[in-house]
Amino acid sequence: MDDCVVDVSFDTLGGLRAVTMLEAAARAVGHRHLVKRAVLLVKAWCFYEARVIGGHHGLLSTYALETMVLRVLAGGGVAVAGAGGAVSQPPLHTPLDVLRSFLATYAAFDWDADTLTALGAVPTAAYAARPALPPLPRDASPAPTPACPLPPPTMAALLTAHATPLAAGAPFPPFAPKHINIADPLLPYNNLGRPLALGAAVRVRKALVLGSALLEAALAGGDRDGGAGVDALFRNAWHARAAHFAA
């Protein structure tokens, strides 16, 4: 519809549960709708620059992308080099902060060995045998921090409140490992990486590594050069926006 892909579904509560969970996460984080703005920026990069999003094309689905973003916001980001070369988990105040952490985290993620869940990585062999979220660390604080605006205890409570229940007495379905494994946060045995064939998975992983390197190089250029570098990182998105308004 008007060059937009429309997904129409009916007689299902899964999508509604996911939407309400994401809305609850956005409200918990706040920061002027940081969750929603971060998802939009990450999705713009994935769609226009990396060309790795589109579940109907055998690529990452939007829901998989949202799960990856939530994991970063829940303290799952890797440490990166900051001012003076110090390495630490960066604060996540803006969508660009989240994009940077997103790219660095998943460029370094061990997709061959681990399954990504909303609460951390789990060895795929163990997860396939029993799909379940990893336990919270004993010292997990419920208080948000600049590097973790969505504390794991809060994330766990949101998942519990919105999870899709199994029918009474129903057997626990198996988790089918693929080339990229991302557990559905509300239906743990559902692999959101299922649509990706080997070629698509390789494409996604290469895009994440390259994107992270390009963004780090752009940010290293300082305020003036860094701004131009970030603009260049979104060259296709800017062109698409200009073409849309020109029409």
Short mmCIF file of N, CA and C in Angstrom, two decimals, residues 170-246:
data_model
loop_
_atom_site.label_atom_id
_atom_site.label_comp_id
_atom_site.label_asym_id
_atom_site.label_seq_id
_atom_site.Cartn_x
_atom_site.Cartn_y
_atom_site.Cartn_z
N ALA A 170 0.17 -29.24 27.64
CA ALA A 170 0.80 -29.29 26.32
C ALA A 170 2.30 -29.55 26.47
N PRO A 171 2.88 -30.38 25.61
CA PRO A 171 4.32 -30.63 25.69
C PRO A 171 5.10 -29.37 25.28
N PHE A 172 6.29 -29.24 25.83
CA PHE A 172 7.11 -28.08 25.51
C PHE A 172 7.69 -28.27 24.11
N PRO A 173 7.33 -27.40 23.14
CA PRO A 173 7.83 -27.58 21.77
C PRO A 173 9.34 -27.42 21.70
N PRO A 174 9.99 -28.07 20.75
CA PRO A 174 11.45 -27.95 20.62
C PRO A 174 11.84 -26.62 19.99
N PHE A 175 13.06 -26.19 20.26
CA PHE A 175 13.64 -25.00 19.64
C PHE A 175 14.51 -25.48 18.49
N ALA A 176 14.23 -25.01 17.29
CA ALA A 176 14.96 -25.47 16.11
C ALA A 176 16.11 -24.51 15.80
N PRO A 177 17.36 -24.90 16.07
CA PRO A 177 18.49 -24.01 15.79
C PRO A 177 18.66 -23.77 14.29
N LYS A 178 19.09 -22.54 13.97
CA LYS A 178 19.40 -22.17 12.59
C LYS A 178 20.77 -21.50 12.56
N HIS A 179 21.02 -20.73 11.51
CA HIS A 179 22.33 -20.09 11.37
C HIS A 179 22.46 -18.84 12.23
N ILE A 180 21.35 -18.21 12.55
CA ILE A 180 21.28 -17.12 13.53
C ILE A 180 20.12 -17.46 14.45
N ASN A 181 20.38 -17.51 15.76
CA ASN A 181 19.36 -17.94 16.72
C ASN A 181 19.00 -16.80 17.66
N ILE A 182 17.74 -16.37 17.57
CA ILE A 182 17.21 -15.29 18.42
C ILE A 182 15.90 -15.80 19.01
N ALA A 183 15.87 -15.95 20.32
CA ALA A 183 14.68 -16.49 20.97
C ALA A 183 13.59 -15.43 21.09
N ASP A 184 12.40 -15.80 20.71
CA ASP A 184 11.23 -14.93 20.90
C ASP A 184 11.10 -14.64 22.40
N PRO A 185 11.11 -13.37 22.81
CA PRO A 185 11.07 -13.09 24.25
C PRO A 185 9.78 -13.52 24.93
N LEU A 186 8.69 -13.66 24.17
CA LEU A 186 7.42 -14.05 24.76
C LEU A 186 7.03 -15.49 24.48
N LEU A 187 7.76 -16.14 23.58
CA LEU A 187 7.50 -17.53 23.22
C LEU A 187 8.87 -18.19 23.04
N PRO A 188 9.55 -18.55 24.13
CA PRO A 188 10.97 -18.89 24.09
C PRO A 188 11.37 -19.98 23.10
N TYR A 189 10.45 -20.88 22.75
CA TYR A 189 10.82 -21.95 21.81
C TYR A 189 10.70 -21.52 20.35
N ASN A 190 10.24 -20.29 20.11
CA ASN A 190 10.12 -19.77 18.75
C ASN A 190 11.42 -19.07 18.36
N ASN A 191 12.08 -19.57 17.32
CA ASN A 191 13.35 -19.01 16.86
C ASN A 191 13.08 -17.92 15.83
N LEU A 192 13.34 -16.66 16.20
CA LEU A 192 13.10 -15.54 15.29
C LEU A 192 14.12 -15.50 14.16
N GLY A 193 15.19 -16.29 14.27
CA GLY A 193 16.17 -16.38 13.19
C GLY A 193 15.85 -17.48 12.20
N ARG A 194 14.71 -18.11 12.38
CA ARG A 194 14.34 -19.24 11.53
C ARG A 194 14.29 -18.92 10.04
N PRO A 195 13.83 -17.72 9.61
CA PRO A 195 13.73 -17.47 8.17
C PRO A 195 15.08 -17.34 7.46
N LEU A 196 16.18 -17.16 8.20
CA LEU A 196 17.46 -16.86 7.56
C LEU A 196 18.18 -18.13 7.11
N ALA A 197 18.38 -18.25 5.80
CA ALA A 197 19.22 -19.31 5.26
C ALA A 197 20.68 -18.95 5.50
N LEU A 198 21.58 -19.86 5.16
CA LEU A 198 23.00 -19.63 5.43
C LEU A 198 23.50 -18.36 4.75
N GLY A 199 23.15 -18.15 3.49
CA GLY A 199 23.62 -16.97 2.77
C GLY A 199 23.15 -15.68 3.42
N ALA A 200 21.89 -15.66 3.84
CA ALA A 200 21.34 -14.47 4.49
C ALA A 200 22.01 -14.23 5.84
N ALA A 201 22.28 -15.31 6.58
CA ALA A 201 22.94 -15.17 7.88
C ALA A 201 24.34 -14.60 7.72
N VAL A 202 25.08 -15.07 6.73
CA VAL A 202 26.41 -14.55 6.47
C VAL A 202 26.33 -13.07 6.11
N ARG A 203 25.35 -12.73 5.32
CA ARG A 203 25.15 -11.33 4.92
C ARG A 203 24.88 -10.44 6.12
N VAL A 204 24.04 -10.89 7.04
CA VAL A 204 23.72 -10.11 8.24
C VAL A 204 24.97 -9.93 9.09
N ARG A 205 25.70 -10.99 9.31
CA ARG A 205 26.88 -10.92 10.17
C ARG A 205 27.95 -10.01 9.59
N LYS A 206 28.16 -10.06 8.29
CA LYS A 206 29.14 -9.18 7.65
C LYS A 206 28.70 -7.72 7.74
N ALA A 207 27.40 -7.49 7.56
CA ALA A 207 26.88 -6.12 7.62
C ALA A 207 27.07 -5.52 9.01
N LEU A 208 26.85 -6.32 10.05
CA LEU A 208 27.03 -5.82 11.42
C LEU A 208 28.48 -5.46 11.69
N VAL A 209 29.41 -6.28 11.25
CA VAL A 209 30.83 -6.01 11.46
C VAL A 209 31.24 -4.75 10.70
N LEU A 210 30.84 -4.63 9.45
CA LEU A 210 31.20 -3.47 8.65
C LEU A 210 30.53 -2.21 9.20
N GLY A 211 29.26 -2.30 9.55
CA GLY A 211 28.56 -1.15 10.08
C GLY A 211 29.19 -0.63 11.36
N SER A 212 29.59 -1.54 12.24
CA SER A 212 30.23 -1.13 13.48
C SER A 212 31.55 -0.42 13.20
N ALA A 213 32.35 -0.97 12.29
CA ALA A 213 33.63 -0.36 11.96
C ALA A 213 33.44 1.03 11.35
N LEU A 214 32.46 1.18 10.46
CA LEU A 214 32.22 2.47 9.82
C LEU A 214 31.73 3.52 10.82
N LEU A 215 30.85 3.11 11.74
CA LEU A 215 30.34 4.07 12.71
C LEU A 215 31.43 4.48 13.69
N GLU A 216 32.24 3.54 14.15
CA GLU A 216 33.35 3.89 15.05
C GLU A 216 34.32 4.83 14.37
N ALA A 217 34.59 4.60 13.09
CA ALA A 217 35.49 5.48 12.35
C ALA A 217 34.89 6.88 12.22
N ALA A 218 33.57 6.94 11.99
CA ALA A 218 32.90 8.24 11.85
C ALA A 218 32.94 9.00 13.17
N LEU A 219 32.66 8.32 14.28
CA LEU A 219 32.63 8.99 15.58
C LEU A 219 34.02 9.42 16.03
N ALA A 220 35.05 8.74 15.53
CA ALA A 220 36.42 9.11 15.89
C ALA A 220 36.86 10.39 15.21
N GLY A 221 36.06 10.89 14.26
CA GLY A 221 36.45 12.08 13.52
C GLY A 221 36.17 13.39 14.23
N GLY A 222 35.62 13.34 15.45
CA GLY A 222 35.31 14.59 16.14
C GLY A 222 33.95 15.12 15.77
N ASP A 223 33.57 16.26 16.35
CA ASP A 223 32.22 16.80 16.16
C ASP A 223 31.92 17.11 14.71
N ARG A 224 32.81 17.82 14.03
CA ARG A 224 32.53 18.22 12.65
C ARG A 224 32.61 17.03 11.70
N ASP A 225 33.76 16.35 11.71
CA ASP A 225 33.94 15.22 10.80
C ASP A 225 33.04 14.05 11.19
N GLY A 226 32.80 13.90 12.50
CA GLY A 226 31.95 12.81 12.95
C GLY A 226 30.53 12.96 12.45
N GLY A 227 30.01 14.19 12.48
CA GLY A 227 28.66 14.42 11.98
C GLY A 227 28.55 14.08 10.50
N ALA A 228 29.55 14.48 9.74
CA ALA A 228 29.55 14.17 8.31
C ALA A 228 29.66 12.66 8.09
N GLY A 229 30.46 12.01 8.93
CA GLY A 229 30.62 10.57 8.80
C GLY A 229 29.34 9.81 9.09
N VAL A 230 28.61 10.27 10.12
CA VAL A 230 27.34 9.61 10.44
C VAL A 230 26.33 9.84 9.32
N ASP A 231 26.32 11.06 8.76
CA ASP A 231 25.44 11.33 7.62
C ASP A 231 25.77 10.39 6.46
N ALA A 232 27.06 10.18 6.23
CA ALA A 232 27.48 9.29 5.14
C ALA A 232 27.04 7.86 5.42
N LEU A 233 27.02 7.48 6.70
CA LEU A 233 26.59 6.13 7.07
C LEU A 233 25.12 5.91 6.71
N PHE A 234 24.35 7.00 6.64
CA PHE A 234 22.93 6.92 6.30
C PHE A 234 22.65 7.54 4.93
N ARG A 235 23.61 7.41 4.03
CA ARG A 235 23.48 8.02 2.71
C ARG A 235 22.22 7.56 1.98
N ASN A 236 21.97 6.27 1.97
CA ASN A 236 20.81 5.74 1.26
C ASN A 236 19.50 6.19 1.90
N ALA A 237 19.50 6.27 3.23
CA ALA A 237 18.29 6.72 3.93
C ALA A 237 17.98 8.17 3.59
N TRP A 238 19.02 9.02 3.55
CA TRP A 238 18.80 10.42 3.19
C TRP A 238 18.30 10.54 1.76
N HIS A 239 18.85 9.75 0.85
CA HIS A 239 18.41 9.81 -0.55
C HIS A 239 16.96 9.35 -0.67
N ALA A 240 16.59 8.31 0.05
CA ALA A 240 15.22 7.82 0.00
C ALA A 240 14.25 8.86 0.55
N ARG A 241 14.65 9.53 1.62
CA ARG A 241 13.80 10.56 2.21
C ARG A 241 13.62 11.74 1.24
N ALA A 242 14.73 12.15 0.61
CA ALA A 242 14.67 13.27 -0.34
C ALA A 242 13.80 12.91 -1.54
N ALA A 243 13.93 11.67 -2.03
CA ALA A 243 13.13 11.25 -3.17
C ALA A 243 11.64 11.20 -2.80
N HIS A 244 11.34 10.77 -1.57
CA HIS A 244 9.95 10.69 -1.13
C HIS A 244 9.30 12.06 -1.10
N PHE A 245 10.00 13.06 -0.55
CA PHE A 245 9.40 14.38 -0.46
C PHE A 245 9.41 15.11 -1.79
N ALA A 246 10.37 14.75 -2.66
CA ALA A 246 10.39 15.37 -4.00
C ALA A 246 9.19 14.91 -4.80
#
